């Protein structure tokens, strides 16, 4: 960077996946550093269907740090953003961009302001862990921009300070967040257990459940649980450590039965400790319960698990099918029980990987109406279908970790002004 | 009893209350004897509003044991009925009824068959612990008929073998079921902590919640919990013992704040271990959750608990108000959020002690419609009221234990034939 004011803007754009925990993170031992009271394990979701794209830029012309989320400017004053920005800046290294003729030294990074534009390819308010993908993408893209040389593990520890579960979005496939022991959180990082190709049979269907209730934020919810639940410490100290070992083993061996049993039981236990919180926290609603019943009946009649379910801090169901065939059968069951409202287009009711819908033999609303009751309930078909209880379904699969997008057309900031396009 | 066949019928009629646990019983350590894995504490409900009436009869003309429940003959072959009948018969003593000129010796009781007619003054299917009142009444009335000399504690241990919670219905007021230590269950009995006059400020409002879901029976539910929940043993061994001590103290001191906090937290924890069961058990539904929210908001805004809530193995809410004034305010809130369907008569929508309705200033549907939103939600009045989500409300209070009804007109069996009237 020369002494005189220059007009250049240096940018980096990255895409980062969201993830769904199969062994849940719930409860912090340190609120500021975001250190968990137990390990957790997640599956990274295919960014083709659920991801955050973030462009970060620096320029000597920027006079403050600014951020836009889904086109709207938001404040960066919160401690979580400040922690991430500070940690990344402190690790910036000398950079030379020959094409643009820009040189930035380690010391100069401290004085340069950043512009950040972030966009989710899914509804932010739908309770689909947008903060995990968002903070992971912020940290990853800033690290690339600022020539940070640390490995993904170190970056995950920074993303963790933005949102705990964000650390797991630094990798694709199957990821463990190791809670760590250090006071300063340096060993509380994500590690990849296996990449997304390791177990590519799995298909994931997310039911976005309609809800009128305002949900408790996970930050305040887990704080209340740690303060008031008489069961959470037993869960964190006695139950989860064993499940982590078993889950790692199930993933390693592609043991779907063990994977499903552990996933479902741990989701249920997470919601159990929420209920044991005072005042109690309810994230699942009657629709969530019906989806669980539907899956449980099927799994029982099949003799071995076909589908696992897991629910985060909201009523949405994340359903993991053992393979494509099972996923198509799952979608048939879901559409039988939860058909779209009559004014809803099937094309917008099942989104993501639509080939699953084809496998299910469902092309239009007539096919939905013609779906037979699943064999496991044929003697007691419900008198009423639950129209409108699900907003839409997203079909996806385990996916890759963060990537840098080199195509400048995908950037969210204007390369000339550094402002949102 | 003379040698020759005689035509006499000897009868006894009793009335026994139901009860609501405030520290919950969930989980058996012995399925046959019905021995619990933790102590529990309940409040006996006023039999004027919720009770079972049972008439038992013996006659040399009866050729088998028979029972009618709410007018319909049911089988007595189940182990639980057989256990209660056997235990009571073995404790029968010599009886002389001078009025009718009947003498029955201890040995003769063994050969005499019984007729039993039982009736609940509330809907059996509504999930209002009818089995507790039912078995308590069966055991109590048979004990009176057969001149059993044992005390209420010993009778409670017999009723326990019919239905665990039945043992607590042998006393009025506030009752503890001591889990006991003996293998044979002889020390697993109910004891009265305080009678119903000890704390007669309390008013109880039961919301009978509409539900289309078939519920898991508590017998199979608690078996599944003991077999699969990773939290239930911690609850039984570490959490409940402390709560029992605190609850006894709260009752002794009329400490409503402590009573309410313990009652709500223990109800929530019971439902938490149900959720931690595999497959998970859901007893509460969205309406139950809404009732909890309504109470929690009020309690928080009041600064100290006004109402406690507790839910058994179903969606019905049992709400315990600190006094009559609070109960009237509670009923106003409940009717505001959960007005009756337009075709429902207010008189059949709020039953039991209707003076609470008068205190609430509600005389007809116009008064219900005119109810203002409670102050604690005045800034965010829900857009939609939950019409039809509650079937009806029962207003009641803590009540007395079992009583013998000497008025023969209240008997459910015909004194001449020993058959249902």
Tab-separated table of C-alpha atoms in Angstrom, chain A residues 122-387:
chain	number	residue	atom	x	y	z
A	122	UNK	CA	-32.526	-20.218	1.876
A	123	UNK	CA	-34.941	-18.228	4.080
A	124	UNK	CA	-32.965	-16.771	6.992
A	125	UNK	CA	-35.909	-16.878	9.365
A	126	UNK	CA	-36.765	-20.531	8.726
A	127	UNK	CA	-34.579	-21.767	11.575
A	128	UNK	CA	-32.088	-23.510	9.302
A	129	UNK	CA	-28.871	-22.651	11.152
A	130	UNK	CA	-28.088	-19.611	9.044
A	131	UNK	CA	-25.737	-18.288	11.733
A	132	UNK	CA	-23.538	-21.404	11.456
A	133	UNK	CA	-23.007	-20.974	7.725
A	134	UNK	CA	-22.842	-17.201	8.115
A	135	UNK	CA	-20.038	-16.980	10.680
A	136	UNK	CA	-18.118	-19.816	9.022
A	137	UNK	CA	-18.285	-17.923	5.738
A	138	UNK	CA	-17.317	-14.618	7.320
A	139	UNK	CA	-14.227	-16.126	8.940
A	140	UNK	CA	-13.251	-18.232	5.920
A	141	UNK	CA	-13.563	-15.392	3.414
A	142	UNK	CA	-11.756	-12.875	5.658
A	143	UNK	CA	-8.964	-15.401	6.212
A	144	UNK	CA	-8.534	-15.820	2.477
A	145	UNK	CA	-8.636	-12.077	1.867
A	146	UNK	CA	-6.103	-11.334	4.615
A	147	UNK	CA	-3.757	-14.138	3.627
A	148	UNK	CA	-4.179	-15.895	6.971
A	149	UNK	CA	-1.931	-18.965	6.933
A	150	UNK	CA	-3.608	-20.936	9.740
A	151	UNK	CA	-5.247	-24.273	9.004
A	152	UNK	CA	-9.001	-24.984	9.005
A	153	UNK	CA	-8.866	-26.107	12.633
A	154	UNK	CA	-7.567	-22.734	13.766
A	155	UNK	CA	-10.144	-20.969	11.596
A	156	UNK	CA	-12.881	-23.152	13.119
A	157	UNK	CA	-11.865	-21.898	16.579
A	158	UNK	CA	-12.384	-18.337	15.341
A	159	UNK	CA	-15.740	-19.102	13.678
A	160	UNK	CA	-16.748	-20.772	16.965
A	161	UNK	CA	-16.530	-17.368	18.645
A	162	UNK	CA	-19.158	-16.078	16.230
A	163	UNK	CA	-21.571	-18.979	16.666
A	164	UNK	CA	-20.668	-22.289	18.307
A	165	UNK	CA	-22.017	-24.515	15.563
A	166	UNK	CA	-20.281	-22.380	12.903
A	167	UNK	CA	-16.983	-24.132	13.673
A	168	UNK	CA	-18.425	-27.347	12.220
A	169	UNK	CA	-19.205	-25.610	8.900
A	170	UNK	CA	-15.476	-25.235	8.135
A	171	UNK	CA	-15.436	-28.824	6.839
A	172	UNK	CA	-17.550	-30.945	4.535
A	173	UNK	CA	-18.911	-34.408	5.340
A	174	UNK	CA	-18.940	-35.524	8.972
A	175	UNK	CA	-17.478	-33.165	11.516
A	176	UNK	CA	-16.759	-33.278	15.233
A	177	UNK	CA	-16.497	-30.177	17.396
A	178	UNK	CA	-14.045	-31.172	20.115
A	179	UNK	CA	-15.032	-29.219	23.217
A	180	UNK	CA	-11.398	-28.959	24.371
A	181	UNK	CA	-9.949	-28.381	27.819
A	182	UNK	CA	-8.042	-25.117	27.596
A	183	UNK	CA	-9.375	-22.038	29.368
A	184	UNK	CA	-8.655	-19.871	26.340
A	185	UNK	CA	-10.496	-22.215	23.940
A	186	UNK	CA	-7.486	-22.842	21.720
A	187	UNK	CA	-8.245	-26.584	21.596
A	188	UNK	CA	-12.010	-26.158	21.106
A	189	UNK	CA	-11.961	-26.780	17.370
A	190	UNK	CA	-13.711	-28.729	14.644
A	191	UNK	CA	-12.119	-31.799	13.076
A	192	UNK	CA	-13.314	-33.679	10.029
A	193	UNK	CA	-14.276	-37.287	10.771
A	194	UNK	CA	-14.894	-38.182	7.127
A	195	UNK	CA	-15.476	-36.222	3.952
A	196	UNK	CA	-18.779	-36.074	2.080
A	197	UNK	CA	-17.786	-38.897	-0.290
A	198	UNK	CA	-17.252	-41.336	2.586
A	199	UNK	CA	-20.985	-42.055	2.966
A	200	UNK	CA	-22.697	-40.677	-0.113
A	201	UNK	CA	-25.742	-42.967	0.041
A	202	UNK	CA	-27.362	-40.686	2.573
A	203	UNK	CA	-30.152	-38.391	1.428
A	204	UNK	CA	-31.521	-35.598	3.593
A	205	UNK	CA	-35.054	-34.217	3.507
A	206	UNK	CA	-35.805	-31.128	5.578
A	207	UNK	CA	-39.408	-30.396	6.490
A	208	UNK	CA	-39.757	-26.675	7.118
A	209	UNK	CA	-42.625	-26.647	9.599
A	210	UNK	CA	-45.097	-23.790	9.821
A	211	UNK	CA	-45.124	-22.155	13.222
A	212	UNK	CA	-46.820	-19.175	14.762
A	213	UNK	CA	-44.824	-19.346	17.970
A	214	UNK	CA	-41.805	-17.137	18.432
A	215	UNK	CA	-38.938	-19.360	19.378
A	216	UNK	CA	-36.451	-18.921	22.196
A	217	UNK	CA	-33.052	-18.021	20.737
A	218	UNK	CA	-30.562	-20.830	21.152
A	219	UNK	CA	-28.157	-18.493	22.960
A	220	UNK	CA	-30.585	-17.627	25.729
A	221	UNK	CA	-32.167	-21.093	25.642
A	222	UNK	CA	-28.940	-22.935	26.345
A	223	UNK	CA	-27.976	-20.416	29.012
A	224	UNK	CA	-31.293	-21.062	30.780
A	225	UNK	CA	-30.821	-24.826	30.430
A	226	UNK	CA	-27.342	-24.734	31.983
A	227	UNK	CA	-28.638	-22.561	34.822
A	228	UNK	CA	-31.838	-24.457	35.623
A	229	UNK	CA	-31.930	-28.002	34.233
A	230	UNK	CA	-31.157	-30.743	36.735
A	231	UNK	CA	-30.438	-33.154	33.865
A	232	UNK	CA	-28.123	-31.203	31.537
A	233	UNK	CA	-24.885	-31.910	33.422
A	234	UNK	CA	-25.655	-35.628	33.538
A	235	UNK	CA	-26.293	-35.503	29.798
A	236	UNK	CA	-23.067	-33.586	29.070
A	237	UNK	CA	-20.819	-35.626	31.353
A	238	UNK	CA	-22.274	-39.123	31.290
A	239	UNK	CA	-24.396	-39.576	28.179
A	240	UNK	CA	-22.811	-37.583	25.355
A	241	UNK	CA	-19.190	-38.830	25.697
A	242	UNK	CA	-20.354	-42.417	25.101
A	243	UNK	CA	-22.578	-41.380	22.217
A	244	UNK	CA	-19.711	-39.503	20.566
A	245	UNK	CA	-17.605	-42.672	20.528
A	246	UNK	CA	-20.531	-44.714	19.211
A	247	UNK	CA	-21.411	-42.140	16.552
A	248	UNK	CA	-17.839	-41.931	15.285
A	249	UNK	CA	-17.852	-45.692	15.001
A	250	UNK	CA	-21.239	-45.747	13.200
A	251	UNK	CA	-20.029	-43.167	10.670
A	252	UNK	CA	-16.743	-44.987	10.128
A	253	UNK	CA	-18.562	-48.285	9.458
A	254	UNK	CA	-21.525	-46.819	7.515
A	255	UNK	CA	-23.687	-48.464	10.194
A	256	UNK	CA	-26.993	-46.754	9.436
A	257	UNK	CA	-28.962	-48.509	12.202
A	258	UNK	CA	-26.578	-47.252	14.893
A	259	UNK	CA	-26.317	-43.851	13.216
A	260	UNK	CA	-30.122	-43.473	13.155
A	261	UNK	CA	-30.678	-44.696	16.712
A	262	UNK	CA	-28.040	-42.334	18.083
A	263	UNK	CA	-29.229	-39.394	15.983
A	264	UNK	CA	-32.873	-39.765	17.023
A	265	UNK	CA	-32.111	-40.459	20.688
A	266	UNK	CA	-29.780	-37.483	20.923
A	267	UNK	CA	-32.258	-35.128	19.276
A	268	UNK	CA	-34.914	-36.316	21.698
A	269	UNK	CA	-32.596	-35.854	24.668
A	270	UNK	CA	-31.691	-32.337	23.589
A	271	UNK	CA	-35.403	-31.474	23.494
A	272	UNK	CA	-35.843	-33.274	26.825
A	273	UNK	CA	-33.302	-30.999	28.544
A	274	UNK	CA	-35.042	-28.012	26.928
A	275	UNK	CA	-38.262	-29.194	28.573
A	276	UNK	CA	-36.392	-29.681	31.863
A	277	UNK	CA	-35.326	-26.014	31.656
A	278	UNK	CA	-37.206	-23.525	33.814
A	279	UNK	CA	-39.340	-22.023	32.356
A	280	UNK	CA	-39.527	-24.916	29.898
A	281	UNK	CA	-38.492	-24.432	26.260
A	282	UNK	CA	-40.589	-26.091	23.551
A	283	UNK	CA	-38.991	-26.149	20.126
A	284	UNK	CA	-40.970	-29.030	18.653
A	285	UNK	CA	-44.690	-28.636	18.013
A	286	UNK	CA	-47.525	-31.034	17.156
A	287	UNK	CA	-46.355	-31.211	13.529
A	288	UNK	CA	-42.840	-32.146	14.657
A	289	UNK	CA	-44.370	-34.864	16.845
A	290	UNK	CA	-46.415	-36.185	13.917
A	291	UNK	CA	-43.329	-36.404	11.722
A	292	UNK	CA	-41.516	-38.355	14.449
A	293	UNK	CA	-44.495	-40.721	14.784
A	294	UNK	CA	-44.586	-41.284	11.050
A	295	UNK	CA	-40.854	-42.144	10.959
A	296	UNK	CA	-40.986	-44.282	14.108
A	297	UNK	CA	-43.898	-46.364	12.782
A	298	UNK	CA	-42.112	-46.948	9.522
A	299	UNK	CA	-38.793	-47.841	11.147
A	300	UNK	CA	-40.511	-50.259	13.519
A	301	UNK	CA	-42.463	-51.990	10.746
A	302	UNK	CA	-39.331	-52.225	8.593
A	303	UNK	CA	-37.478	-53.931	11.445
A	304	UNK	CA	-34.429	-51.716	10.949
A	305	UNK	CA	-34.155	-47.920	10.721
A	306	UNK	CA	-34.875	-46.480	7.292
A	307	UNK	CA	-34.757	-42.833	8.310
A	308	UNK	CA	-33.247	-40.834	11.179
A	309	UNK	CA	-34.801	-37.603	12.432
A	310	UNK	CA	-33.240	-34.694	14.209
A	311	UNK	CA	-34.585	-31.282	15.250
A	312	UNK	CA	-32.603	-28.169	16.137
A	313	UNK	CA	-33.891	-25.158	18.058
A	314	UNK	CA	-37.167	-25.024	16.140
A	315	UNK	CA	-39.948	-27.248	14.799
A	316	UNK	CA	-38.261	-28.151	11.474
A	317	UNK	CA	-37.478	-31.834	10.953
A	318	UNK	CA	-34.203	-32.895	9.364
A	319	UNK	CA	-34.705	-36.422	8.070
A	320	UNK	CA	-31.750	-38.530	6.986
A	321	UNK	CA	-32.625	-41.456	4.720
A	322	UNK	CA	-30.296	-44.426	4.387
A	323	UNK	CA	-30.262	-44.189	0.573
A	324	UNK	CA	-32.029	-42.712	-2.453
A	325	UNK	CA	-34.651	-45.443	-2.589
A	326	UNK	CA	-35.584	-44.872	1.039
A	327	UNK	CA	-35.586	-41.119	0.469
A	328	UNK	CA	-38.154	-41.492	-2.329
A	329	UNK	CA	-40.316	-43.657	-0.032
A	330	UNK	CA	-39.895	-41.065	2.713
A	331	UNK	CA	-41.026	-38.270	0.420
A	332	UNK	CA	-44.108	-40.308	-0.550
A	333	UNK	CA	-44.991	-40.720	3.117
A	334	UNK	CA	-44.387	-37.062	3.885
A	335	UNK	CA	-46.491	-35.890	0.949
A	336	UNK	CA	-49.239	-38.352	1.931
A	337	UNK	CA	-49.450	-37.001	5.492
A	338	UNK	CA	-48.543	-33.380	4.751
A	339	UNK	CA	-49.868	-32.430	1.326
A	340	UNK	CA	-49.403	-28.825	0.211
A	341	UNK	CA	-52.214	-26.304	0.517
A	342	UNK	CA	-54.360	-26.238	-2.582
A	343	UNK	CA	-52.891	-22.889	-3.649
A	344	UNK	CA	-49.310	-24.162	-3.400
A	345	UNK	CA	-47.357	-25.278	-6.437
A	346	UNK	CA	-45.632	-28.655	-6.026
A	347	UNK	CA	-42.546	-27.180	-7.641
A	348	UNK	CA	-42.158	-24.697	-4.798
A	349	UNK	CA	-43.297	-27.237	-2.155
A	350	UNK	CA	-40.424	-29.663	-2.755
A	351	UNK	CA	-37.205	-27.801	-3.483
A	352	UNK	CA	-33.513	-28.675	-3.628
A	353	UNK	CA	-32.618	-31.954	-5.319
A	354	UNK	CA	-35.834	-32.567	-7.260
A	355	UNK	CA	-34.646	-35.895	-8.611
A	356	UNK	CA	-35.880	-37.437	-5.345
A	357	UNK	CA	-39.367	-36.263	-6.253
A	358	UNK	CA	-38.992	-37.980	-9.637
A	359	UNK	CA	-37.820	-41.176	-7.939
A	360	UNK	CA	-40.950	-40.961	-5.786
A	361	UNK	CA	-43.024	-40.940	-8.976
A	362	UNK	CA	-44.640	-37.633	-8.063
A	363	UNK	CA	-44.890	-35.099	-10.863
A	364	UNK	CA	-47.923	-33.045	-9.997
A	365	UNK	CA	-50.670	-32.570	-7.452
A	366	UNK	CA	-52.701	-35.424	-8.924
A	367	UNK	CA	-49.849	-37.776	-8.067
A	368	UNK	CA	-49.800	-36.398	-4.514
A	369	UNK	CA	-53.532	-36.960	-4.150
A	370	UNK	CA	-53.184	-40.495	-5.521
A	371	UNK	CA	-50.506	-41.515	-3.025
A	372	UNK	CA	-51.651	-44.640	-1.148
A	373	UNK	CA	-51.331	-44.777	2.651
A	374	UNK	CA	-47.993	-46.305	3.662
A	375	UNK	CA	-48.366	-50.039	4.452
A	376	UNK	CA	-47.432	-49.595	8.137
A	377	UNK	CA	-50.571	-47.514	8.781
A	378	UNK	CA	-52.942	-49.202	6.355
A	379	UNK	CA	-55.204	-50.399	9.176
A	380	UNK	CA	-55.445	-46.980	10.734
A	381	UNK	CA	-55.256	-44.313	8.095
A	382	UNK	CA	-55.667	-40.919	9.787
A	383	UNK	CA	-59.055	-39.357	9.158
A	384	UNK	CA	-57.473	-36.011	8.469
A	385	UNK	CA	-54.404	-35.059	6.484
A	386	UNK	CA	-52.250	-32.250	7.794
A	387	UNK	CA	-52.542	-29.755	4.946
